[in-house]
């Protein structure tokens, strides 16, 4: 099957790799333009581009697929490529109706949630922030709205008690590759059964902002634990304790009900803090301002609470 792949970050690489290794003819890859990175602000290619180049797959990086001269050129190129299927995985660009209608079969998307829940840019983080115990991946036929198309296949997995968004991201990316191959197989055999989404069950997972970072110890221990896990890379959860501002990367619930006020440190040896419901949360990985990210045990050796 002739396929055009559209994707940008690490999450999309296993899907592209799966297509290549399964023998599908990936005729071209569309990805976001290179961006400045690091202290020197040198242009760095997206992960999808790096993989595509390593496999000698032509790469195109239009600034916009929606409007302007580059969008028109991209559309004409896609017409020349005449793909049977367009696969979109975390591309980061809006596709117009003319592009969605172009492939001989479908334009499909691999989305990291169990649709219709968590449509939008941050499904992995928001399912943890909201305390979900189960999530998964959905393949769908792309439509004009944001993640509103008819669903094709789903696969689920359980979220670990202390699993962070970064860890869940990696597991979902691998699951997404499996769902993609199963979806491509179904399309090739004609065994496709699109299912409309129930909009009344949907919610939106917007991009994360720094407004989500401050920890409010009046909340329950579970809510704070979910906040820390959901914001495991950027933006990171931040605690103001005893006049110190700390980024909190990992935590554990101690399961013990303590006497004391919310925000009070009840165990200085483990760095356990009382939350609004009386239960404690233990910080296991932290970073002080101007310092390095480290295990709490290492932090406490040089910083007495």
XYZ file of C-alpha atoms in Angstrom:
305
model
C 0.000 0.000 0.000
C 1.338 3.455 -0.940
C 1.349 5.609 2.193
C 2.193 9.201 3.053
C 3.091 9.595 6.725
C 2.601 12.839 8.647
C 4.074 13.155 12.141
C 6.624 15.068 14.173
C 7.633 14.058 17.753
C 9.029 10.934 19.409
C 5.512 9.585 19.878
C 5.087 9.196 16.102
C 8.354 7.365 15.398
C 7.220 3.828 16.410
C 4.249 4.157 14.033
C 6.455 5.162 11.109
C 8.964 2.460 11.988
C 6.200 -0.154 12.115
C 4.981 0.782 8.636
C 8.488 0.595 7.190
C 9.384 -2.694 8.875
C 6.073 -4.294 7.849
C 6.895 -3.653 4.198
C 4.445 -0.852 3.430
C 5.590 1.620 0.790
C 6.012 4.900 2.661
C 6.426 7.245 -0.303
C 7.005 10.425 1.708
C 7.021 11.913 5.182
C 5.598 15.304 6.119
C 6.828 16.788 9.381
C 7.198 20.142 11.114
C 10.126 22.437 10.211
C 13.414 22.119 12.113
C 13.458 24.217 15.294
C 16.224 25.873 17.362
C 17.299 23.735 20.288
C 19.797 23.860 23.122
C 21.994 26.677 24.372
C 23.346 27.444 20.912
C 19.860 27.493 19.397
C 21.038 25.358 16.519
C 18.346 24.020 14.214
C 17.432 20.458 15.153
C 15.308 18.080 13.056
C 12.147 16.498 14.483
C 12.528 12.846 15.543
C 10.307 11.671 12.671
C 12.582 13.396 10.157
C 15.665 11.769 11.664
C 14.158 8.311 11.266
C 12.849 9.013 7.747
C 16.237 10.273 6.596
C 17.909 7.156 7.998
C 15.589 5.090 5.781
C 16.028 7.316 2.710
C 12.381 8.379 2.725
C 11.748 11.802 1.137
C 10.913 14.411 3.788
C 8.854 17.582 3.353
C 8.511 20.303 5.997
C 5.922 22.909 4.995
C 5.350 25.740 7.468
C 1.608 25.442 6.866
C -0.669 22.831 5.319
C -3.693 25.065 5.723
C -3.064 28.229 3.705
C -0.504 30.079 1.628
C 1.867 29.105 -1.157
C 3.465 26.239 0.785
C 0.052 24.690 1.468
C -0.775 24.817 -2.245
C 2.589 23.288 -3.189
C 2.116 20.538 -0.606
C -1.308 19.710 -1.968
C 0.016 19.472 -5.520
C 2.833 17.240 -4.294
C 0.365 14.980 -2.525
C -1.652 14.693 -5.727
C 1.506 13.574 -7.550
C 2.286 11.043 -4.828
C -1.284 9.685 -5.156
C -1.240 7.786 -1.850
C -3.633 4.973 -1.080
C -3.586 6.112 2.538
C -2.417 9.091 4.580
C -1.403 8.314 8.166
C -1.260 11.177 10.675
C 0.344 10.757 14.114
C 0.940 13.870 16.248
C 1.735 15.965 13.178
C 0.853 19.309 14.769
C -0.739 20.844 11.688
C -4.350 21.221 10.573
C -5.235 19.464 7.336
C -7.791 20.971 4.990
C -10.725 19.089 3.517
C -9.011 18.835 0.133
C -6.131 16.943 1.748
C -8.441 14.702 3.785
C -10.305 13.745 0.603
C -7.169 13.102 -1.458
C -6.092 9.502 -0.616
C -7.748 6.560 -2.386
C -8.963 5.090 0.919
C -8.741 7.260 4.014
C -6.772 9.822 5.916
C -6.420 8.201 9.343
C -5.105 9.412 12.678
C -3.635 7.553 15.641
C -4.745 9.324 18.822
C -3.456 8.621 22.351
C -6.775 8.296 24.159
C -9.945 6.244 24.168
C -12.064 8.576 22.084
C -14.315 10.430 22.429
C -12.563 11.193 25.738
C -9.571 13.536 25.701
C -9.727 15.078 22.270
C -6.975 17.632 21.754
C -3.249 18.167 22.200
C -2.647 16.789 25.722
C -4.544 13.498 26.096
C -1.755 11.611 27.859
C -1.161 14.248 30.520
C -4.808 15.072 31.128
C -5.917 11.490 31.670
C -3.382 11.295 34.520
C -4.217 14.763 35.839
C -7.848 13.672 36.023
C -7.033 10.447 37.856
C -7.950 7.985 35.103
C -7.004 4.345 35.730
C -7.306 3.165 32.109
C -6.423 4.774 28.793
C -5.453 3.624 25.319
C -5.131 4.413 21.636
C -7.791 4.990 18.979
C -7.444 4.963 15.209
C -9.954 7.102 13.367
C -10.879 8.515 9.984
C -9.953 12.179 10.077
C -12.707 14.792 9.881
C -12.838 18.586 9.911
C -13.109 18.901 13.714
C -10.394 18.213 16.292
C -10.291 14.432 16.822
C -13.976 14.087 15.910
C -13.761 11.530 13.088
C -15.312 8.080 12.970
C -13.426 5.565 15.109
C -11.904 2.410 13.638
C -9.940 0.408 16.234
C -9.103 0.784 19.927
C -6.637 -0.779 22.336
C -6.515 -0.183 26.096
C -3.943 -0.337 28.872
C -4.004 0.256 32.612
C -2.203 3.237 34.124
C 0.193 2.393 36.948
C -0.333 3.914 40.393
C 2.931 5.871 40.198
C 3.273 5.986 36.408
C 4.195 9.391 35.009
C 2.991 10.991 31.798
C 6.441 10.444 30.271
C 6.335 6.725 31.024
C 2.765 6.423 29.774
C 3.745 8.321 26.624
C 6.325 5.669 25.744
C 3.940 2.768 26.321
C 1.169 4.411 24.311
C 3.513 5.141 21.406
C 4.305 1.433 21.108
C 0.639 0.525 21.469
C -0.164 3.092 18.779
C 2.145 1.310 16.341
C 0.273 -1.954 16.892
C -3.110 -0.270 16.451
C -1.868 1.359 13.261
C -0.732 -1.930 11.723
C -4.029 -3.580 12.650
C -5.903 -0.659 11.104
C -3.880 -0.760 7.884
C -4.488 -4.516 7.662
C -8.239 -3.976 8.095
C -8.292 -1.303 5.395
C -6.381 -3.528 2.964
C -8.809 -6.404 3.518
C -11.881 -4.172 3.417
C -12.833 -5.189 6.958
C -13.482 -1.630 8.140
C -16.368 -0.701 10.421
C -16.326 3.041 11.238
C -18.103 4.031 14.462
C -19.338 7.553 15.052
C -18.235 9.287 18.245
C -20.768 10.265 20.869
C -20.051 13.969 21.275
C -21.881 14.045 24.617
C -19.114 11.843 26.098
C -16.258 13.992 24.846
C -13.995 16.316 26.771
C -11.106 18.472 25.617
C -7.452 17.998 26.540
C -5.787 21.359 25.861
C -2.090 22.109 25.778
C -0.449 22.334 29.189
C 0.423 25.702 30.709
C 2.484 26.858 33.684
C -0.726 27.819 35.474
C -1.113 24.100 36.246
C 2.203 23.927 38.132
C 1.643 25.279 41.670
C 0.738 22.575 44.185
C -2.201 23.429 46.447
C -1.839 21.346 49.594
C -5.477 21.889 50.488
C -6.264 19.323 47.803
C -6.300 15.582 48.500
C -3.124 13.518 48.397
C -4.394 11.637 45.337
C -5.120 14.862 43.439
C -1.629 16.188 44.156
C -0.038 12.856 43.265
C -1.921 12.894 39.932
C -0.787 16.476 39.310
C 2.862 15.551 39.832
C 2.586 12.470 37.601
C 0.728 14.343 34.875
C 3.263 17.183 34.781
C 6.299 14.907 34.866
C 8.406 16.771 32.301
C 7.046 20.160 31.227
C 5.561 22.081 32.874
C 6.603 20.524 36.157
C 4.626 20.617 39.418
C 6.043 23.191 41.856
C 5.823 23.250 45.641
C 6.453 26.207 47.958
C 7.674 24.695 51.233
C 9.377 26.489 54.123
C 10.298 29.377 51.856
C 11.801 27.090 49.222
C 10.551 26.610 45.683
C 10.984 23.049 44.469
C 10.072 21.299 41.249
C 8.533 17.929 42.060
C 9.067 15.214 39.460
C 7.952 12.105 41.330
C 5.921 11.224 44.388
C 4.274 8.365 46.246
C 1.200 8.136 48.459
C 2.024 7.035 51.981
C -1.541 5.882 52.716
C -1.357 7.177 56.293
C -3.752 9.683 57.842
C -1.772 12.279 59.804
C -2.680 14.849 62.418
C -1.544 18.279 61.384
C -2.230 21.028 58.874
C -2.208 20.837 55.103
C 1.262 21.702 53.796
C 3.004 20.631 56.999
C 6.013 18.316 56.716
C 5.231 15.269 58.837
C 8.318 13.196 58.014
C 11.544 15.119 57.422
C 13.543 11.999 56.685
C 11.311 10.970 53.781
C 10.009 14.444 52.803
C 6.362 13.583 53.410
C 3.838 16.430 53.422
C 0.296 16.423 54.780
C -2.434 17.123 52.228
C -5.931 18.533 52.581
C -7.547 15.160 53.277
C -5.048 14.390 56.037
C -3.120 11.813 54.044
C 0.556 12.250 53.246
C 2.408 12.505 49.973
C 6.116 11.686 49.776
C 8.295 13.486 47.261
C 10.790 11.057 45.728
C 12.452 13.193 43.037
C 12.931 16.962 43.251
C 14.865 19.912 41.890
C 15.722 23.084 43.772
C 15.973 26.420 41.988
C 19.360 26.589 40.284
C 20.030 22.958 41.147
C 19.897 19.601 39.419
C 17.082 17.097 39.321
C 17.826 14.418 41.920
C 16.424 11.724 44.135
C 14.977 13.125 47.341
C 17.436 11.114 49.435
C 20.310 12.894 47.700
C 18.635 16.269 48.092
C 18.135 15.759 51.826
C 21.807 14.995 52.395
C 22.647 18.618 51.693
C 19.352 20.303 52.595
C 17.787 19.976 56.017
C 14.050 20.596 56.162
